Backbone as JSON, one array per atom type, in Angstrom:
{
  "sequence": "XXXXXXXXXXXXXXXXXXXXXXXXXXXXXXXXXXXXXXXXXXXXXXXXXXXXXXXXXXXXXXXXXXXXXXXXXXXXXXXXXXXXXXXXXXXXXXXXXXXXXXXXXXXXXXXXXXXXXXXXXXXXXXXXXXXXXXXXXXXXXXXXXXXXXXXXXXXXXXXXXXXXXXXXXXXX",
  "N": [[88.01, 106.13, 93.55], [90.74, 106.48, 95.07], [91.33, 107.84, 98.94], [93.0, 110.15, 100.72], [94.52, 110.7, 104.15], [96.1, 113.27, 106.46], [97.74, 111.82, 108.4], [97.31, 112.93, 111.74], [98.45, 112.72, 114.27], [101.01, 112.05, 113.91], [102.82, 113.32, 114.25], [104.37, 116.8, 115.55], [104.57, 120.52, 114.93], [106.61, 123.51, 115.62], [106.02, 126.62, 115.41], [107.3, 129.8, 115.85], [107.1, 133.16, 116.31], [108.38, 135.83, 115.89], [107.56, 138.23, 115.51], [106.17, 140.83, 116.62], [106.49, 142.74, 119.64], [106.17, 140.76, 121.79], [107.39, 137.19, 121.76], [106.21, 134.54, 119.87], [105.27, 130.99, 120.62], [103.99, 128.37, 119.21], [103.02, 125.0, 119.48], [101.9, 122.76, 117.18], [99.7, 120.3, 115.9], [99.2, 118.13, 113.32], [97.06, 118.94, 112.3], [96.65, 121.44, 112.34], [95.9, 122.49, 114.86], [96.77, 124.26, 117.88], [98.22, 123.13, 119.78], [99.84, 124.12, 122.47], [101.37, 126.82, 123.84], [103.51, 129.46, 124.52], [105.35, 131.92, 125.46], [107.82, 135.04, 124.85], [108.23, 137.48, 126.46], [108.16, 141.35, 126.21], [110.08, 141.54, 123.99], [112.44, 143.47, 122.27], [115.37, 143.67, 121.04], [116.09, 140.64, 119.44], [118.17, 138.62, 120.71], [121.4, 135.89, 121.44], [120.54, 135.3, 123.8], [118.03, 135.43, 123.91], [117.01, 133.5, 122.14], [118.27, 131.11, 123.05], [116.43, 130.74, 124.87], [113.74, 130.57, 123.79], [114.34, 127.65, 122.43], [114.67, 126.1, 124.74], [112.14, 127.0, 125.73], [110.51, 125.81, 123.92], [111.56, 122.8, 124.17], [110.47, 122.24, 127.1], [107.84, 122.41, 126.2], [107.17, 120.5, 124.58], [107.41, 118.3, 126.3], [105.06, 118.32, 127.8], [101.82, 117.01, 128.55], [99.97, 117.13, 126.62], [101.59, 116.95, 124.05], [103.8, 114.66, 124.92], [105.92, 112.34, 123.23], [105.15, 112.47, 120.68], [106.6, 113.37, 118.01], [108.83, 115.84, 116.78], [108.68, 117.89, 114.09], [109.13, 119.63, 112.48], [110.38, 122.95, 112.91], [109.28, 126.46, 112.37], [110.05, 129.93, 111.65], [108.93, 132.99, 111.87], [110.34, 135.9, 110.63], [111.4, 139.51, 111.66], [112.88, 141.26, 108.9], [115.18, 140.93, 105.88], [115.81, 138.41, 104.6], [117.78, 135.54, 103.34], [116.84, 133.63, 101.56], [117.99, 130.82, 100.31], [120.5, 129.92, 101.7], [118.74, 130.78, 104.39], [120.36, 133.1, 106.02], [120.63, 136.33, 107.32], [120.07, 139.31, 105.5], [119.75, 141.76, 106.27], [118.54, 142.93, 109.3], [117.8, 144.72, 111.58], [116.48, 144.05, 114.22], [117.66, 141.89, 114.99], [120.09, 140.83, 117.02], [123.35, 141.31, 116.0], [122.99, 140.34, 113.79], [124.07, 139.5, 111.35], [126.02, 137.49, 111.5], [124.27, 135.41, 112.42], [122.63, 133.05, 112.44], [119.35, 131.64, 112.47], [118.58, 129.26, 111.31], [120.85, 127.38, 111.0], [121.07, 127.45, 114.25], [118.53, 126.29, 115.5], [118.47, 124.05, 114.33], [120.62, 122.92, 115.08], [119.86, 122.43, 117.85], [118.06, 120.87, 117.43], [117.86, 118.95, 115.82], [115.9, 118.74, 113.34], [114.5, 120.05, 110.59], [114.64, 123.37, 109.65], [112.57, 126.21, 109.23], [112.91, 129.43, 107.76], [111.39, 132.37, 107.45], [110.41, 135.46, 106.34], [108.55, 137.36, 108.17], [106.47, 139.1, 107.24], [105.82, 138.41, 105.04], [104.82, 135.83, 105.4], [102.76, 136.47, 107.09], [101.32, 137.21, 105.69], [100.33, 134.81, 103.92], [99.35, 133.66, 105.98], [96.82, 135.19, 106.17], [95.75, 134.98, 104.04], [95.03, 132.01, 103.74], [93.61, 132.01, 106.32], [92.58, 133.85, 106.71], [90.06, 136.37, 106.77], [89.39, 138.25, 104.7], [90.79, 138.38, 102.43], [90.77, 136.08, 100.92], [90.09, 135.31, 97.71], [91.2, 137.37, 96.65], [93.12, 138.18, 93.59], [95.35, 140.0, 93.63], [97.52, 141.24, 95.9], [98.1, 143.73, 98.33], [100.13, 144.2, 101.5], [100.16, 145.49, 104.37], [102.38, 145.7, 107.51], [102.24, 147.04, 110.61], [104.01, 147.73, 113.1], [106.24, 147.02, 115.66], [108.14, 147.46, 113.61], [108.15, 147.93, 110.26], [106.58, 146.51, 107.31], [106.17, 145.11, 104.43], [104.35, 143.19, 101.67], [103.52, 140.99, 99.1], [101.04, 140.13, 97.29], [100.51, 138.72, 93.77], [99.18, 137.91, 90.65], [97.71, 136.02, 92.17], [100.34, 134.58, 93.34], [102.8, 134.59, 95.9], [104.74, 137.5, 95.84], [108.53, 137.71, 95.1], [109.82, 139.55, 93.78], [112.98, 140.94, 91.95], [115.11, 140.15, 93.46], [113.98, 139.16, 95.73], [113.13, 140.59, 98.01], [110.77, 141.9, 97.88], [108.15, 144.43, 98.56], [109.44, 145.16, 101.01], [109.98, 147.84, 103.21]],
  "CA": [[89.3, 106.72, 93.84], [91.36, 105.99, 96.92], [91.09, 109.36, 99.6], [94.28, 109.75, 101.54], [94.36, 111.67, 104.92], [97.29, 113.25, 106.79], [97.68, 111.52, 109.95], [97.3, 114.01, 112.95], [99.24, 112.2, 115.17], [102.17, 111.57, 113.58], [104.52, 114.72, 114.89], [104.05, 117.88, 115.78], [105.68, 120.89, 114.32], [106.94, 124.18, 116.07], [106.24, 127.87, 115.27], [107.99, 131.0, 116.24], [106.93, 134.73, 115.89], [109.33, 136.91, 116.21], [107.41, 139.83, 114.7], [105.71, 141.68, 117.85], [107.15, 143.09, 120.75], [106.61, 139.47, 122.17], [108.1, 136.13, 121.05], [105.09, 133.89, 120.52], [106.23, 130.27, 120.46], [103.67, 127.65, 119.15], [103.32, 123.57, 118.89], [100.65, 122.37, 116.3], [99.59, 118.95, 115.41], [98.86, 118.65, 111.82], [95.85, 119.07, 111.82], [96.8, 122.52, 112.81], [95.52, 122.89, 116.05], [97.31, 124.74, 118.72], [97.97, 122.27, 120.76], [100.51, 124.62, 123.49], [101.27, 128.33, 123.46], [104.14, 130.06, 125.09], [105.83, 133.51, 125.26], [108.53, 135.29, 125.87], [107.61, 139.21, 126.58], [108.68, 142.95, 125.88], [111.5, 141.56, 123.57], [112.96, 144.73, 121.18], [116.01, 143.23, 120.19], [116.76, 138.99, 119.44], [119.94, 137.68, 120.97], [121.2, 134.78, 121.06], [120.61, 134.71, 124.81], [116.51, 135.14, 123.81], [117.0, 132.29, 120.89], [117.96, 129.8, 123.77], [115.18, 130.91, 125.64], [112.71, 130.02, 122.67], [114.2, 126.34, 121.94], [114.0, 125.68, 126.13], [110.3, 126.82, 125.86], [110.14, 124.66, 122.85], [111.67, 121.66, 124.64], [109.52, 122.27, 127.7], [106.65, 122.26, 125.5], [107.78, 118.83, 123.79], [107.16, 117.62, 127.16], [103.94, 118.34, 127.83], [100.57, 115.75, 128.46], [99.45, 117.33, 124.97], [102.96, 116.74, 123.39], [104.54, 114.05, 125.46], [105.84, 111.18, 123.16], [105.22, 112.96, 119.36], [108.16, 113.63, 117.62], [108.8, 117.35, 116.43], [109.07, 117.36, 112.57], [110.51, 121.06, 111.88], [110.23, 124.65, 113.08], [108.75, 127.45, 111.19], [110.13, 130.68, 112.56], [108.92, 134.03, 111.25], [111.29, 136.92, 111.34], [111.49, 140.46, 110.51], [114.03, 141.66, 108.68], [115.48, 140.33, 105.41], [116.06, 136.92, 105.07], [118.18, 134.7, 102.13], [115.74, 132.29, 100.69], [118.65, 129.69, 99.92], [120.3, 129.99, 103.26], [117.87, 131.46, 105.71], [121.22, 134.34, 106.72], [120.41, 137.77, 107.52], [120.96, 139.89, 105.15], [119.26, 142.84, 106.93], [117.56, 142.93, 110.39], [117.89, 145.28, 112.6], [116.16, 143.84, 115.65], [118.91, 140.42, 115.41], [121.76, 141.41, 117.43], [124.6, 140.43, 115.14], [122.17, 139.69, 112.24], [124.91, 138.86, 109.87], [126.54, 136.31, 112.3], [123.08, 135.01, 113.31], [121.88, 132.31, 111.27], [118.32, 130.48, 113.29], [118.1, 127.97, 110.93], [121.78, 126.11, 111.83], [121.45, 127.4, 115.78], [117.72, 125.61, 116.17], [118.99, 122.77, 113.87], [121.77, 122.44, 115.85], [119.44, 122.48, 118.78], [116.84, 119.87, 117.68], [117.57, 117.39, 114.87], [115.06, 119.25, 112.41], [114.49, 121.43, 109.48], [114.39, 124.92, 110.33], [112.29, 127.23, 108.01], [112.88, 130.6, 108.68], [111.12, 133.29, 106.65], [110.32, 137.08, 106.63], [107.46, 137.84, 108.94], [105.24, 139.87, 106.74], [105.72, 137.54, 103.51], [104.54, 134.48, 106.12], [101.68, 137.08, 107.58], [100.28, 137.6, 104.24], [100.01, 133.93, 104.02], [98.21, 133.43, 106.68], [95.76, 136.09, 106.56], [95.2, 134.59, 102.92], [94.78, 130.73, 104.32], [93.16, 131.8, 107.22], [91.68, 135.46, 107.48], [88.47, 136.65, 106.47], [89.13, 139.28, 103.49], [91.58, 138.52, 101.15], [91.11, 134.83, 100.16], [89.79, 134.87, 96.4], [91.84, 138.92, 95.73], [93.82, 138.0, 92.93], [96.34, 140.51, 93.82], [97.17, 141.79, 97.52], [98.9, 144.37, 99.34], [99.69, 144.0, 102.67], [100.85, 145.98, 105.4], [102.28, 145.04, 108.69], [102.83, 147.56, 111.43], [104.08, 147.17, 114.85], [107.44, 147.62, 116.3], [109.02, 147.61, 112.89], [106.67, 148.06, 109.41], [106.81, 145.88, 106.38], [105.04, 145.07, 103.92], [104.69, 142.23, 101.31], [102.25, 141.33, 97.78], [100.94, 138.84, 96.18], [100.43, 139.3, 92.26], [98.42, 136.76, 90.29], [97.42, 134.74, 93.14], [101.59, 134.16, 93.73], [103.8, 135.65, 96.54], [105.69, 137.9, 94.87], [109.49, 138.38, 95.85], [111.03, 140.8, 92.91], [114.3, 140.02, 91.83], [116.26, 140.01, 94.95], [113.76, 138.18, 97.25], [112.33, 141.28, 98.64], [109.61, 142.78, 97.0], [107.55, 145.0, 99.53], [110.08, 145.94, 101.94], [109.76, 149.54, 103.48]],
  "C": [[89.65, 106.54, 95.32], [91.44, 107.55, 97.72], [92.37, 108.91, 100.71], [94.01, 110.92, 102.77], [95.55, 111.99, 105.41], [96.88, 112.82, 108.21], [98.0, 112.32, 111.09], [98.63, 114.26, 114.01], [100.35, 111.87, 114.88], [103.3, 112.2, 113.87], [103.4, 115.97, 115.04], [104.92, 118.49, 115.43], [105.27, 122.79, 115.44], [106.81, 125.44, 115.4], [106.05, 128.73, 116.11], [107.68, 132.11, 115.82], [107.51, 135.7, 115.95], [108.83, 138.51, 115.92], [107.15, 141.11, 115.97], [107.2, 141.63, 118.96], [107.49, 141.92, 121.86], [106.94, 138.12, 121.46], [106.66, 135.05, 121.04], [105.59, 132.44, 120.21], [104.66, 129.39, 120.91], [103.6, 125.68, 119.17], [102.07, 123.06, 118.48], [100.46, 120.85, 116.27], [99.56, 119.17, 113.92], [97.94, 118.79, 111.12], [95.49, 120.48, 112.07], [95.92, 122.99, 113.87], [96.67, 122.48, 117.0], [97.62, 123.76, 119.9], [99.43, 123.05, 122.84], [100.93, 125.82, 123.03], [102.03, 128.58, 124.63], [104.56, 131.47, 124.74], [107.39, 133.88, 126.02], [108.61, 137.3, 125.84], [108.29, 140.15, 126.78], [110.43, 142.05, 124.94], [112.08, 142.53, 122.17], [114.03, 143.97, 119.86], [116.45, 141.75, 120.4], [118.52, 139.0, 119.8], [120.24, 136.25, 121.31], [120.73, 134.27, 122.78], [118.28, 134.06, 125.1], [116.33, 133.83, 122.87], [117.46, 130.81, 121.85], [116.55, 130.04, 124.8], [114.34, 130.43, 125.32], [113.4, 128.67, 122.47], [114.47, 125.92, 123.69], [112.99, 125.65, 126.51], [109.93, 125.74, 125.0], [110.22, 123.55, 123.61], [110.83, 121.35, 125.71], [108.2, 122.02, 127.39], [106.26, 120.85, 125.22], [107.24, 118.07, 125.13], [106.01, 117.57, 128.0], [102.67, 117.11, 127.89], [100.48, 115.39, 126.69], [100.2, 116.58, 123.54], [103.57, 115.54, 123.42], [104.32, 112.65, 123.95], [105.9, 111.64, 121.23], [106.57, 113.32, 119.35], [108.19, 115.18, 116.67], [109.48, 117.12, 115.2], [110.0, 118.01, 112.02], [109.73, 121.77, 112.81], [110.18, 125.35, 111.99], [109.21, 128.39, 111.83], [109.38, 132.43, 111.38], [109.3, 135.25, 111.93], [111.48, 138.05, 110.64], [112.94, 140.58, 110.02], [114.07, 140.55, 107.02], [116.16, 139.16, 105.21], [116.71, 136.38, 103.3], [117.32, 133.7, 102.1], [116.55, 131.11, 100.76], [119.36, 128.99, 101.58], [120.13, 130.21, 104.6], [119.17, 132.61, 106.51], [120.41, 135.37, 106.5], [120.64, 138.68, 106.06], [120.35, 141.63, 105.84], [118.41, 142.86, 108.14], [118.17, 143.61, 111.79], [117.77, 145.32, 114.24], [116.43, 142.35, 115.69], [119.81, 140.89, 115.36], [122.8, 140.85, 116.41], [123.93, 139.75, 113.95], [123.42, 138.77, 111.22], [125.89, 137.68, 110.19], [125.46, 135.06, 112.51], [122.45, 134.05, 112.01], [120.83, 130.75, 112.26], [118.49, 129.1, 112.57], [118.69, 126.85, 111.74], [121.83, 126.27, 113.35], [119.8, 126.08, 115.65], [117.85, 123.89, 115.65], [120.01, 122.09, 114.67], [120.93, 121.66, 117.26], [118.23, 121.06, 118.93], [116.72, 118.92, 116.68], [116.59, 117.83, 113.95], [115.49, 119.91, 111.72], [114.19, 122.88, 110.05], [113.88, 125.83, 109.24], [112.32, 128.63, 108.4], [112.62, 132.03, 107.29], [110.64, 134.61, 107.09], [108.89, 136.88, 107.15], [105.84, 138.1, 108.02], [105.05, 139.06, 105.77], [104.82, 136.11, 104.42], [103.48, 135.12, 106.76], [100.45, 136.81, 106.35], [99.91, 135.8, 104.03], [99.31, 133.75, 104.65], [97.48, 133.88, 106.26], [95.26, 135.27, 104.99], [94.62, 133.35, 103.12], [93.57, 131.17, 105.35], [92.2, 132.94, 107.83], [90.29, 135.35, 106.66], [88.18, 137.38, 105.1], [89.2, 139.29, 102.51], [91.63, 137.26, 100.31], [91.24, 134.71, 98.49], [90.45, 136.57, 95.66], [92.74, 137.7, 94.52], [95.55, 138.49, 93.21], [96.09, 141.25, 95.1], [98.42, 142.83, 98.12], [99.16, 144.7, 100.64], [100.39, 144.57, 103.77], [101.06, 145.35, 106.71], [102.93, 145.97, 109.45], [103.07, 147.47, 112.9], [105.18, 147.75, 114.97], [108.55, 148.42, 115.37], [107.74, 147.63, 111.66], [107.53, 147.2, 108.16], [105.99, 145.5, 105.85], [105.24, 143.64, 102.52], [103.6, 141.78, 99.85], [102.11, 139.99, 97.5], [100.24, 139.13, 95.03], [99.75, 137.97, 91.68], [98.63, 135.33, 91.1], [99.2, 134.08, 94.07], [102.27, 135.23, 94.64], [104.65, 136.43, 95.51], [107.27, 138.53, 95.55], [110.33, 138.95, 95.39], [112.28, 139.94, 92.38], [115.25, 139.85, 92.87], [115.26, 139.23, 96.36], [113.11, 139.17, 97.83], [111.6, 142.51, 98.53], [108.87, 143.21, 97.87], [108.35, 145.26, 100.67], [110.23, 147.44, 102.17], [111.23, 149.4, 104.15]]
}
């Protein structure tokens, strides 16, 4: 059988944290290693004046030894608050000024020639911690809290995220 690999080097891709009190603002290879790590600190509430802030760190980043010369594939952003699945709008978030005006996907698209994925925080936590933590890999079913500035919470039900009928199944 033929064994295929993903080539490392071929781009790098961008994630955004929006969940904490600070903005954490990654660039990976694809072999998922960290390859640059920025911030932008004590931020309560997103505006759009913090959302250019984060794709200027981004671009700064881009330019980097580490970076210099890869081509940035997409952005991942994770954000609290409720989010449309179809097109990444607001429909609830309290800590995005103008949430219902505010749509990351088309500002960082606008901003960088990419895909913009932009999903709920805790639903994209619980992922991780399932990929990548220590506890929960082989649960079947998971409940998962996330507290910090704002609390939310999120499940996964036979092995599958689960997002109800409206998309947001575990919201407090």
């Amino acid at each position: 059988p033929d064994i295929y690999k993903i080539n490392k080097d071929f781009g790098v891709v961008a994630g955004v944290d929006l969940s904490g009190r600070d903005a954490i603002i990654c660039i990976s290879d694809l072999d998922n290693n960290i390859l640059a790590r920025d911030e932008v600190k004590n931020v309560f509430i997103y505006d759009e004046n913090i959302f250019n802030e984060i794709g200027e760190k981004i671009k700064r980043m881009l330019q980097l030894d580490c970076c210099e010369g890869k081509k940035l594939l997409n952005i991942t952003i994770a954000s609290p608050g409720k989010i449309n699945p179809t097109d990444y709008s607001y429909v609830y978030a309290p800590r995005i000024k103008d949430y219902s005006k505010t749509n990351l996907h088309d500002f960082y698209k606008k901003m960088f020639g990419v895909h913009v994925y932009v999903y709920n925080d805790v639903n994209i936590g619980l992922i991780g911690e399932r990929k990548y933590g220590n506890s929960i890999d082989n649960a079947k079913n998971v409940f998962f809290v996330h507290i910090d500035i704002t609390a939310g919470s999120a499940l996964i039900l036979n092995n599958r995220l689960y997002y109800g009928a409206n998309g947001f199944a575990g919201e407090i």
